[in-house]
């Protein structure tokens, strides 16, 4: 599990690191190793927030406090638990006030309703000085959330970074110095690097299969294929070599039997 600690009090940050490292040592044969990254400012933790499975935050002296950082993480698409560690700022009161300010438009799954649920359920609290038993409960909760979370794939383009689920990707093909990735809902993103580099990023996912050095497809979006061609859901087709036909057929059979 990957853990981010963001605290602008150096002594508190080091103490949280020590507590988490001891928890990691105790759990090494049960829930596994904890990978802990420690930050003292907002800009650093916001560079790669989707990497983390839980955040422990207390920012009190800078222009952005712990609650405001939590909102930045939520707005960036983070769904992992965010734990506000209370010292001089009463985060509970701030959260209550923020929830009260969210408009009640009476529409299920509206942006306001989603934000209200996130503020109510995604943000948690620990009182400083941190007690080991309370920290352990929070870590157990974070591990449980991680076990139920569908992983996303980071697509880092030149201007924007997207986080998508496996089957939002149809295929990737070479386009000059880029891997041109086609997504559902007519979206695309160009990743600097080769298709092979992109494949190395998604090898842990089951639905991707390379059909050449220049093309990677998602088997979930194949509509039909022959000995020479594979057709994708967006009507785009790719040539298939005789060497990849058997692997493609096996992948399709496995996908169809599982679904």
XYZ file of N, CA and C in Angstrom:
777
model
N 0.852 -1.193 0.000
C 0.000 0.000 0.000
C 0.885 1.239 0.000
N 0.533 2.223 -0.821
C 1.290 3.466 -0.925
C 0.605 4.547 -0.086
N 1.389 5.180 0.774
C 0.865 6.152 1.738
C 1.566 7.489 1.535
N 0.780 8.569 1.532
C 1.344 9.919 1.472
C 1.118 10.603 2.815
N 2.192 11.178 3.349
C 2.118 12.011 4.550
C 2.416 13.433 4.117
N 1.507 14.357 4.380
C 1.712 15.759 4.019
C 1.468 16.612 5.260
N 2.549 17.143 5.824
C 2.463 17.889 7.084
C 3.559 18.949 7.062
N 3.189 20.200 7.316
C 4.193 21.266 7.285
C 4.900 21.454 8.621
N 4.575 20.628 9.612
C 5.321 20.592 10.862
C 6.318 19.437 10.769
N 7.608 19.761 10.707
C 8.625 18.744 10.450
C 8.620 17.663 11.517
N 8.512 18.051 12.785
C 8.532 17.072 13.873
C 7.343 16.125 13.783
N 6.150 16.674 13.499
C 4.957 15.825 13.365
C 5.070 14.910 12.163
N 5.652 15.430 11.083
C 5.795 14.620 9.868
C 6.729 13.437 10.120
N 7.829 13.703 10.794
C 8.775 12.629 11.096
C 8.158 11.600 12.054
N 7.367 12.088 13.014
C 6.715 11.162 13.937
C 5.724 10.262 13.209
N 4.952 10.811 12.274
C 4.007 10.004 11.505
C 4.761 8.987 10.648
N 5.878 9.376 10.076
C 6.691 8.434 9.307
C 7.123 7.265 10.185
N 7.567 7.568 11.398
C 8.021 6.506 12.304
C 6.870 5.570 12.668
N 5.703 6.140 12.970
C 4.542 5.322 13.323
C 4.137 4.411 12.172
N 4.155 4.945 10.961
C 3.762 4.152 9.795
C 4.800 3.084 9.486
N 6.072 3.405 9.663
C 7.108 2.405 9.416
C 7.003 1.259 10.409
N 6.716 1.574 11.673
C 6.534 0.514 12.669
C 5.315 -0.336 12.335
N 4.229 0.319 11.863
C 3.038 -0.429 11.455
C 3.355 -1.338 10.283
N 4.177 -0.846 9.357
C 4.581 -1.654 8.207
C 5.372 -2.869 8.664
N 6.286 -2.667 9.605
C 7.096 -3.783 10.112
C 6.215 -4.842 10.786
N 5.190 -4.390 11.523
C 4.298 -5.341 12.204
C 3.459 -6.137 11.222
N 3.155 -5.549 10.079
C 2.199 -6.143 9.146
C 2.870 -6.803 7.943
N 4.170 -6.865 7.926
C 4.882 -7.304 6.729
C 4.455 -8.696 6.272
N 4.025 -9.565 7.192
C 3.631 -10.930 6.824
C 2.111 -11.089 6.708
N 1.381 -9.993 6.888
C -0.083 -10.071 6.793
C -0.605 -9.185 5.672
N -0.563 -7.875 5.877
C -1.095 -6.967 4.859
C -0.022 -6.392 3.958
N 1.249 -6.752 4.201
C 2.309 -6.344 3.291
C 2.999 -5.053 3.688
N 3.993 -4.685 2.877
C 4.825 -3.515 3.153
C 4.067 -2.231 2.832
N 4.281 -1.192 3.648
C 3.769 0.139 3.355
C 4.891 0.953 2.703
N 4.585 1.583 1.580
C 5.528 2.476 0.918
C 5.119 3.906 1.271
N 5.977 4.612 1.981
C 5.613 5.886 2.585
C 6.386 7.018 1.927
N 5.678 8.006 1.397
C 6.291 9.222 0.869
C 5.846 10.394 1.734
N 6.789 11.255 2.064
C 6.524 12.342 2.989
C 6.715 13.688 2.297
N 5.765 14.605 2.501
C 5.794 15.908 1.841
C 5.560 17.024 2.854
N 6.209 18.157 2.581
C 6.017 19.314 3.437
C 5.308 20.454 2.750
N 4.921 20.253 1.470
C 4.204 21.316 0.765
C 3.196 20.726 -0.207
N 2.263 21.548 -0.585
C 1.132 21.114 -1.410
C 1.575 20.744 -2.816
N 2.454 21.548 -3.403
C 2.851 21.329 -4.795
C 3.451 19.940 -4.987
N 4.241 19.495 -4.035
C 4.908 18.199 -4.178
C 3.916 17.051 -4.163
N 2.968 17.057 -3.226
C 2.031 15.942 -3.123
C 1.050 15.919 -4.292
N 0.819 17.070 -4.918
C -0.131 17.137 -6.024
C 0.474 16.699 -7.355
N 1.761 16.385 -7.384
C 2.379 15.979 -8.660
C 1.882 14.620 -9.130
N 1.724 13.677 -8.206
C 1.263 12.330 -8.574
C 0.306 11.798 -7.509
N -0.820 12.448 -7.292
C -1.698 12.050 -6.184
C -2.375 10.702 -6.369
N -2.534 10.270 -7.636
C -3.261 9.026 -7.866
C -2.442 7.796 -7.482
N -1.186 7.997 -7.166
C -0.326 6.876 -6.758
C -0.725 6.316 -5.400
N -1.374 7.134 -4.568
C -1.509 6.789 -3.151
C -2.863 6.162 -2.810
N -2.796 5.257 -1.826
C -3.987 4.542 -1.356
C -4.600 5.185 -0.119
N -3.862 6.070 0.529
C -4.383 6.815 1.680
C -3.465 8.011 1.915
N -4.065 9.109 2.387
C -3.325 10.333 2.683
C -3.502 10.681 4.163
N -2.401 11.079 4.808
C -2.453 11.620 6.161
C -1.970 13.069 6.071
N -2.853 14.015 6.405
C -2.602 15.421 6.102
C -2.838 16.297 7.329
N -1.922 17.251 7.516
C -2.156 18.376 8.426
C -1.292 19.530 7.954
N -1.909 20.532 7.344
C -1.210 21.722 6.870
C -1.805 22.918 7.610
N -0.971 23.633 8.347
C -1.511 24.689 9.226
C -0.880 26.057 9.015
N 0.282 26.134 8.382
C 1.000 27.410 8.364
C 1.085 28.066 6.992
N 0.778 27.361 5.948
C 0.919 27.910 4.601
C -0.373 28.502 4.072
N -0.373 28.888 2.794
C -1.572 29.473 2.182
C -2.697 28.459 1.978
N -2.364 27.163 1.977
C -3.364 26.108 1.798
C -3.362 25.232 3.046
N -4.515 25.132 3.716
C -4.574 24.278 4.905
C -4.940 22.846 4.524
N -5.009 21.974 5.527
C -5.255 20.564 5.262
C -6.563 20.301 4.555
N -7.626 21.002 4.939
C -8.914 20.808 4.281
C -8.853 21.257 2.829
N -8.224 22.392 2.570
C -8.121 22.887 1.195
C -7.310 21.928 0.327
N -6.282 21.304 0.907
C -5.532 20.290 0.169
C -6.410 19.080 -0.118
N -7.214 18.680 0.859
C -8.143 17.564 0.638
C -9.082 17.862 -0.524
N -9.592 19.083 -0.586
C -10.476 19.467 -1.697
C -9.731 19.420 -3.031
N -8.475 19.849 -3.038
C -7.682 19.783 -4.272
C -7.530 18.330 -4.733
N -7.293 17.435 -3.788
C -7.141 16.022 -4.126
C -8.442 15.456 -4.692
N -9.552 15.772 -4.047
C -10.855 15.300 -4.529
C -11.145 15.855 -5.918
N -10.888 17.147 -6.120
C -11.128 17.764 -7.428
C -10.238 17.165 -8.502
N -9.058 16.651 -8.103
C -8.128 16.023 -9.065
C -8.531 14.599 -9.407
N -9.561 14.070 -8.738
C -10.039 12.723 -9.038
C -9.629 11.666 -8.048
N -8.969 12.052 -6.957
C -8.556 11.080 -5.941
C -9.786 10.495 -5.255
N -9.817 9.175 -5.135
C -10.911 8.503 -4.435
C -10.439 7.782 -3.183
N -9.142 7.783 -2.925
C -8.589 7.127 -1.743
C -8.982 7.881 -0.478
N -8.987 7.199 0.676
C -9.295 7.882 1.937
C -8.300 9.004 2.224
N -8.833 10.106 2.718
C -8.019 11.258 3.115
C -8.227 11.459 4.610
N -7.145 11.352 5.379
C -7.216 11.449 6.830
C -6.633 12.792 7.257
N -7.478 13.654 7.824
C -7.016 14.937 8.336
C -6.621 14.755 9.797
N -5.364 15.057 10.102
C -4.828 14.876 11.451
C -4.944 16.207 12.196
N -5.751 16.226 13.211
C -6.149 17.480 13.855
C -5.131 17.906 14.902
N -4.614 19.136 14.728
C -3.726 19.733 15.731
C -4.298 21.096 16.130
N -3.948 22.147 15.370
C -4.441 23.482 15.696
C -5.693 23.877 14.914
N -6.012 23.144 13.861
C -7.187 23.448 13.039
C -8.273 22.410 13.310
N -9.476 22.882 13.565
C -10.602 21.983 13.813
C -11.204 21.572 12.468
N -10.633 20.526 11.869
C -11.095 20.107 10.547
C -12.533 19.598 10.575
N -12.957 19.034 11.676
C -14.342 18.541 11.747
C -15.329 19.679 11.544
N -15.090 20.803 12.197
C -15.988 21.953 12.060
C -15.953 22.508 10.641
N -14.757 22.511 10.031
C -14.635 23.017 8.659
C -15.402 22.112 7.691
N -15.296 20.814 7.881
C -16.012 19.870 7.017
C -17.514 20.035 7.180
N -17.982 20.145 8.406
C -19.422 20.326 8.650
C -19.921 21.580 7.942
N -19.143 22.669 8.025
C -19.545 23.912 7.372
C -19.532 23.762 5.860
N -18.533 23.047 5.330
C -18.444 22.855 3.882
C -19.608 22.028 3.368
N -19.995 20.984 4.109
C -21.129 20.149 3.703
C -22.411 20.967 3.702
N -22.564 21.823 4.713
C -23.771 22.649 4.805
C -23.875 23.640 3.651
N -22.741 24.023 3.079
C -22.741 24.999 1.986
C -22.995 24.367 0.620
N -22.925 23.033 0.517
C -23.168 22.382 -0.777
C -24.658 22.468 -1.100
N -25.029 23.040 -2.237
C -26.451 23.172 -2.576
C -27.156 21.818 -2.640
N -28.359 21.783 -2.137
C -29.176 20.564 -2.198
C -30.139 20.712 -3.362
N -29.723 20.181 -4.543
C -30.556 20.345 -5.732
C -31.536 19.197 -5.926
N -31.489 18.206 -5.007
C -32.459 17.121 -5.066
C -32.287 16.179 -6.235
N -31.140 16.244 -6.922
C -30.896 15.402 -8.086
C -29.882 14.333 -7.713
N -30.285 13.056 -7.851
C -29.388 11.966 -7.511
C -28.184 11.946 -8.456
N -26.999 11.769 -7.870
C -25.739 11.690 -8.604
C -25.396 12.980 -9.351
N -25.973 14.105 -8.931
C -25.532 15.387 -9.473
C -24.152 15.706 -8.916
N -23.475 16.685 -9.488
C -22.141 17.044 -9.017
C -22.172 17.495 -7.558
N -23.241 18.187 -7.166
C -23.362 18.625 -5.774
C -23.558 17.437 -4.838
N -24.382 16.487 -5.251
C -24.635 15.316 -4.409
C -23.377 14.456 -4.276
N -22.643 14.311 -5.369
C -21.392 13.539 -5.324
C -20.393 14.213 -4.386
N -20.266 15.542 -4.474
C -19.343 16.265 -3.601
C -19.750 16.100 -2.141
N -21.044 16.176 -1.866
C -21.494 16.014 -0.487
C -21.118 14.630 0.051
N -21.323 13.597 -0.757
C -20.968 12.245 -0.319
C -19.466 12.114 -0.092
N -18.672 12.729 -0.966
C -17.224 12.654 -0.800
C -16.776 13.321 0.498
N -17.330 14.479 0.783
C -16.968 15.178 2.014
C -17.394 14.380 3.246
N -18.506 13.677 3.132
C -19.029 12.920 4.271
C -18.316 11.593 4.477
N -17.875 10.964 3.388
C -17.373 9.583 3.511
C -15.899 9.414 3.178
N -15.340 10.294 2.363
C -13.950 10.110 1.935
C -12.960 10.716 2.918
N -13.390 11.728 3.650
C -12.502 12.407 4.588
C -12.715 11.862 5.995
N -11.605 11.545 6.650
C -11.632 10.982 8.007
C -10.712 11.800 8.901
N -10.711 11.479 10.197
C -9.983 12.310 11.151
C -9.191 11.465 12.140
N -8.021 11.975 12.506
C -7.240 11.458 13.623
C -6.813 12.652 14.468
N -6.888 12.505 15.757
C -6.486 13.572 16.660
C -5.008 13.408 17.002
N -4.236 14.478 16.868
C -2.855 14.466 17.341
C -2.854 14.682 18.853
N -1.963 14.061 19.587
C -0.935 13.120 19.185
C -1.572 11.801 18.745
N -1.045 11.240 17.657
C -1.637 10.049 17.056
C -1.429 8.847 17.969
N -2.520 8.142 18.243
C -2.445 6.899 19.019
C -2.322 5.707 18.071
N -1.482 4.761 18.451
C -1.190 3.611 17.599
C -2.458 2.832 17.270
N -3.312 2.599 18.255
C -4.530 1.814 18.030
C -5.448 2.491 17.021
N -5.571 3.829 17.110
C -6.434 4.555 16.177
C -5.831 4.582 14.780
N -4.516 4.700 14.709
C -3.848 4.657 13.412
C -4.032 3.291 12.767
N -3.922 2.234 13.549
C -4.090 0.880 13.013
C -5.497 0.683 12.440
N -6.504 1.224 13.116
C -7.876 1.119 12.602
C -8.001 1.836 11.259
N -7.372 2.999 11.148
C -7.445 3.752 9.895
C -6.716 3.019 8.782
N -5.600 2.392 9.095
C -4.866 1.622 8.089
C -5.667 0.397 7.648
N -6.331 -0.263 8.589
C -7.200 -1.395 8.234
C -8.296 -0.945 7.272
N -8.879 0.225 7.561
C -9.937 0.757 6.695
C -9.388 1.054 5.294
N -8.212 1.686 5.225
C -7.617 2.019 3.928
C -7.304 0.762 3.122
N -6.817 -0.271 3.785
C -6.521 -1.539 3.110
C -7.803 -2.154 2.563
N -8.885 -2.078 3.334
C -10.173 -2.618 2.886
C -10.687 -1.856 1.667
N -10.572 -0.526 1.705
C -11.001 0.288 0.562
C -10.179 -0.064 -0.673
N -8.880 -0.203 -0.503
C -7.997 -0.542 -1.631
C -8.392 -1.875 -2.253
N -8.763 -2.838 -1.423
C -9.105 -4.166 -1.938
C -10.365 -4.147 -2.783
N -11.213 -3.132 -2.588
C -12.482 -3.041 -3.312
C -12.445 -2.020 -4.444
N -11.305 -1.389 -4.642
C -11.197 -0.314 -5.629
C -10.725 -0.865 -6.965
N -11.425 -0.488 -8.022
C -11.010 -0.860 -9.375
C -9.839 0.033 -9.771
N -8.690 -0.538 -10.149
C -7.526 0.297 -10.467
C -7.721 1.098 -11.751
N -7.079 2.241 -11.811
C -7.122 3.082 -12.996
C -5.756 3.108 -13.657
N -5.735 3.595 -14.885
C -4.508 3.701 -15.673
C -4.241 5.183 -15.901
N -3.017 5.600 -15.649
C -2.638 6.994 -15.855
C -2.223 7.203 -17.301
N -2.855 8.167 -17.961
C -2.499 8.550 -19.326
C -1.997 9.987 -19.265
N -0.698 10.151 -19.342
C -0.090 11.473 -19.175
C 0.251 12.060 -20.540
N -0.620 12.939 -21.044
C -0.361 13.618 -22.301
C 0.478 14.862 -22.082
N 0.704 15.627 -23.142
C 1.536 16.817 -23.032
C 0.843 17.916 -22.232
N -0.492 17.972 -22.323
C -1.222 19.040 -21.649
C -2.036 18.539 -20.460
N -2.620 17.359 -20.586
C -3.511 16.852 -19.551
C -3.115 15.439 -19.149
N -3.503 15.076 -17.944
C -3.342 13.709 -17.457
C -4.710 13.136 -17.147
N -5.017 11.981 -17.749
C -6.291 11.318 -17.517
C -6.060 10.071 -16.688
N -7.060 9.720 -15.871
C -7.051 8.464 -15.135
C -8.292 7.695 -15.561
N -8.083 6.575 -16.235
C -9.193 5.855 -16.845
C -9.182 4.400 -16.401
N -10.351 3.774 -16.507
C -10.444 2.344 -16.234
C -10.019 1.556 -17.480
N -9.682 0.301 -17.255
C -9.148 -0.550 -18.320
C -9.992 -0.505 -19.584
N -11.298 -0.705 -19.435
C -12.134 -0.840 -20.624
C -12.642 0.485 -21.168
N -12.071 1.595 -20.690
C -12.279 2.878 -21.361
C -11.293 3.044 -22.521
N -10.289 2.182 -22.595
C -9.289 2.237 -23.668
C -9.650 1.233 -24.757
N -9.775 1.697 -26.010
C -10.046 0.804 -27.131
C -8.754 0.228 -27.692
N -7.808 1.108 -28.009
C -6.548 0.652 -28.580
C -5.531 1.791 -28.521
N -4.272 1.422 -28.780
C -3.190 2.400 -28.925
C -2.410 2.044 -30.175
N -2.044 3.049 -30.950
C -1.267 2.811 -32.162
C -0.176 3.865 -32.305
N 0.901 3.472 -32.965
C 2.029 4.379 -33.158
C 1.615 5.551 -34.033
N 2.012 6.758 -33.604
C 1.759 7.967 -34.386
C 2.999 8.855 -34.253
N 3.976 8.635 -35.111
C 5.225 9.370 -35.000
C 5.961 8.970 -33.725
N 6.264 9.964 -32.905
C 6.958 9.709 -31.636
C 5.991 9.470 -30.483
N 4.721 9.289 -30.808
C 3.697 9.144 -29.778
C 2.979 7.801 -29.890
N 2.366 7.416 -28.772
C 1.380 6.342 -28.779
C 0.016 7.017 -28.741
N -0.725 6.889 -29.817
C -2.048 7.517 -29.935
C -3.072 6.574 -29.306
N -3.654 6.979 -28.192
C -4.579 6.135 -27.438
C -6.005 6.600 -27.694
N -6.838 5.671 -28.140
C -8.246 5.965 -28.426
C -9.097 5.412 -27.287
N -9.987 6.275 -26.779
C -10.812 5.942 -25.623
C -12.281 5.928 -26.011
N -13.102 5.446 -25.098
C -14.548 5.533 -25.279
C -14.973 7.001 -25.284
N -16.189 7.245 -25.725
C -16.778 8.586 -25.799
C -15.970 9.511 -26.707
N -15.363 8.912 -27.755
C -14.655 9.661 -28.804
C -13.497 10.494 -28.251
N -12.893 10.036 -27.175
C -11.749 10.736 -26.587
C -10.446 10.120 -27.090
N -9.400 10.940 -27.165
C -8.069 10.454 -27.516
C -7.029 11.182 -26.678
N -5.873 10.560 -26.540
C -4.740 11.210 -25.882
C -3.467 10.662 -26.510
N -2.487 11.533 -26.723
C -1.215 11.137 -27.299
C -0.162 11.097 -26.203
N 0.453 9.931 -26.032
C 1.471 9.725 -25.015
C 2.845 9.725 -25.670
N 3.764 10.500 -25.134
C 5.115 10.515 -25.674
C 5.782 9.172 -25.394
N 6.251 8.500 -26.443
C 6.863 7.183 -26.285
C 6.214 6.181 -27.222
N 6.705 4.981 -27.182
C 6.239 3.942 -28.100
C 5.033 3.199 -27.534
N 4.370 2.458 -28.404
C 3.274 1.597 -27.977
C 3.790 0.526 -27.030
N 4.999 0.056 -27.264
C 5.595 -0.943 -26.381
C 5.805 -0.391 -24.974
N 6.200 0.878 -24.888
C 6.334 1.514 -23.573
C 4.990 1.565 -22.858
N 3.942 1.892 -23.614
C 2.602 1.939 -23.018
C 2.168 0.548 -22.571
N 2.484 -0.459 -23.379
C 2.112 -1.829 -23.009
C 2.773 -2.243 -21.692
N 4.006 -1.806 -21.476
C 4.684 -2.146 -20.222
C 3.969 -1.529 -19.028
N 3.229 -0.444 -19.273
C 2.476 0.222 -18.202
C 1.205 -0.544 -17.850
N 0.656 -1.306 -18.792
C -0.651 -1.930 -18.579
C -0.585 -3.457 -18.567
N 0.606 -4.023 -18.418
C 0.725 -5.484 -18.454
C -0.030 -6.161 -17.315
N -0.323 -5.434 -16.243
C -1.062 -6.036 -15.140
C -2.551 -6.147 -15.407
N -3.029 -5.587 -16.503
C -4.445 -5.646 -16.869
C -4.660 -6.762 -17.892
N -5.821 -7.393 -17.837
C -6.055 -8.629 -18.578
C -6.482 -8.450 -20.034
N -7.030 -7.307 -20.397
C -7.710 -7.200 -21.683
C -6.845 -6.659 -22.820
N -5.594 -6.326 -22.544
C -4.749 -5.757 -23.587
C -3.890 -6.826 -24.244
N -3.795 -6.732 -25.572
C -2.966 -7.675 -26.313
C -2.290 -6.927 -27.461
N -0.966 -7.021 -27.581
C -0.285 -6.389 -28.722
C -0.452 -7.255 -29.962
N -0.841 -6.654 -31.073
C -0.956 -7.421 -32.317
C 0.195 -7.096 -33.262
N 1.006 -6.104 -32.883
C 2.247 -5.793 -33.588
C 3.045 -4.857 -32.694
N 4.228 -4.466 -33.143
C 5.021 -3.514 -32.368
C 4.388 -2.124 -32.374
N 3.457 -1.909 -33.293
C 2.876 -0.579 -33.456
C 1.444 -0.478 -32.956
N 0.823 -1.602 -32.587
C -0.599 -1.581 -32.218
C -0.849 -2.453 -30.998
N -1.604 -1.889 -30.053
C -2.068 -2.608 -28.867
C -3.579 -2.445 -28.806
N -4.311 -3.553 -28.664
C -5.769 -3.458 -28.642
C -6.333 -3.972 -27.318
N -7.533 -3.497 -27.016
C -8.289 -4.002 -25.868
C -9.285 -5.027 -26.391
N -9.137 -6.254 -25.960
C -9.940 -7.358 -26.472
C -11.427 -7.160 -26.217
N -11.755 -6.330 -25.191
C -13.158 -6.081 -24.861
C -13.868 -5.260 -25.935
N -13.100 -4.609 -26.816
C -13.695 -3.739 -27.836
C -13.528 -4.295 -29.253
N -13.180 -5.561 -29.371
C -13.108 -6.219 -30.684
C -14.517 -6.656 -31.083
N -14.947 -6.279 -32.277
C -16.270 -6.695 -32.748
C -16.192 -7.934 -33.630
N -15.109 -8.071 -34.400
C -14.898 -9.300 -35.172
C -13.461 -9.322 -35.671
N -13.016 -10.531 -36.026
C -11.679 -10.621 -36.604
C -11.611 -11.816 -37.548
N -10.633 -11.755 -38.432
C -10.408 -12.830 -39.391
C -8.928 -13.196 -39.332
N -8.488 -13.986 -40.282
C -7.078 -14.376 -40.321
C -6.165 -13.218 -40.702
N -6.756 -12.128 -41.197
C -5.917 -11.025 -41.677
C -6.275 -9.674 -41.057
N -7.403 -9.585 -40.366
C -7.835 -8.270 -39.899
C -8.654 -8.387 -38.624
N -8.542 -7.361 -37.753
C -9.363 -7.271 -36.552
C -10.112 -5.942 -36.595
N -11.418 -6.002 -36.297
C -12.261 -4.814 -36.336
C -12.581 -4.382 -34.909
N -12.426 -3.068 -34.635
C -12.687 -2.530 -33.312
C -14.063 -1.883 -33.244
N -14.487 -1.584 -32.042
C -15.846 -1.080 -31.815
C -16.118 0.246 -32.534
N -15.075 1.038 -32.765
C -15.269 2.320 -33.449
C -15.137 2.178 -34.963
N -15.174 0.917 -35.453
C -15.076 0.587 -36.882
C -13.666 0.727 -37.436
N -12.698 1.029 -36.591
C -11.307 1.058 -37.029
C -10.808 -0.378 -37.108
N -10.007 -0.689 -38.120
C -9.498 -2.052 -38.272
C -7.980 -2.048 -38.356
N -7.390 -3.189 -37.978
C -5.945 -3.362 -38.023
C -5.618 -4.690 -38.695
N -4.524 -4.696 -39.412
C -4.054 -5.943 -40.006
C -3.514 -6.858 -38.915
N -3.736 -8.155 -39.078
C -3.272 -9.150 -38.110
C -2.325 -10.104 -38.819
N -1.186 -10.334 -38.208
C -0.245 -11.278 -38.806
C -0.616 -12.701 -38.404
N -0.199 -13.702 -39.197
C -0.489 -15.103 -38.845
C 0.077 -15.499 -37.478
N 1.108 -14.780 -37.036
C 1.761 -15.124 -35.773
C 0.949 -14.692 -34.554
N 0.018 -13.740 -34.761
C -0.761 -13.246 -33.621
C -2.206 -13.757 -33.615
N -2.615 -14.445 -34.654
C -4.008 -14.900 -34.740
C -4.371 -15.835 -33.587
N -3.504 -16.806 -33.309
C -3.835 -17.770 -32.256
C -3.915 -17.101 -30.891
N -2.987 -16.175 -30.611
C -3.022 -15.457 -29.336
C -4.271 -14.585 -29.237
N -4.644 -13.961 -30.337
C -5.841 -13.132 -30.366
C -7.094 -13.966 -30.141
N -7.184 -15.107 -30.796
C -8.344 -15.980 -30.627
C -8.445 -16.484 -29.188
N -7.319 -16.854 -28.603
C -7.322 -17.337 -27.223
C -7.773 -16.237 -26.270
N -7.284 -15.023 -26.488
C -7.670 -13.900 -25.635
C -9.159 -13.595 -25.769
N -9.678 -13.661 -26.976
C -11.116 -13.440 -27.186
C -11.949 -14.531 -26.517
N -11.538 -15.780 -26.676
C -12.265 -16.879 -26.054
C -12.290 -16.729 -24.529
N -11.141 -16.346 -23.950
C -11.079 -16.172 -22.496
C -11.977 -15.035 -22.037
N -11.971 -13.947 -22.807
C -12.821 -12.800 -22.447
C -14.291 -13.147 -22.537
N -14.686 -13.802 -23.615
C -16.093 -14.149 -23.795
C -16.590 -15.163 -22.767
N -15.732 -16.118 -22.400
C -16.142 -17.097 -21.382
C -16.273 -16.459 -19.995
N -15.473 -15.413 -19.754
C -15.529 -14.732 -18.454
C -16.659 -13.722 -18.380
N -17.220 -13.373 -19.535
C -18.263 -12.350 -19.548
C -19.555 -12.874 -20.189
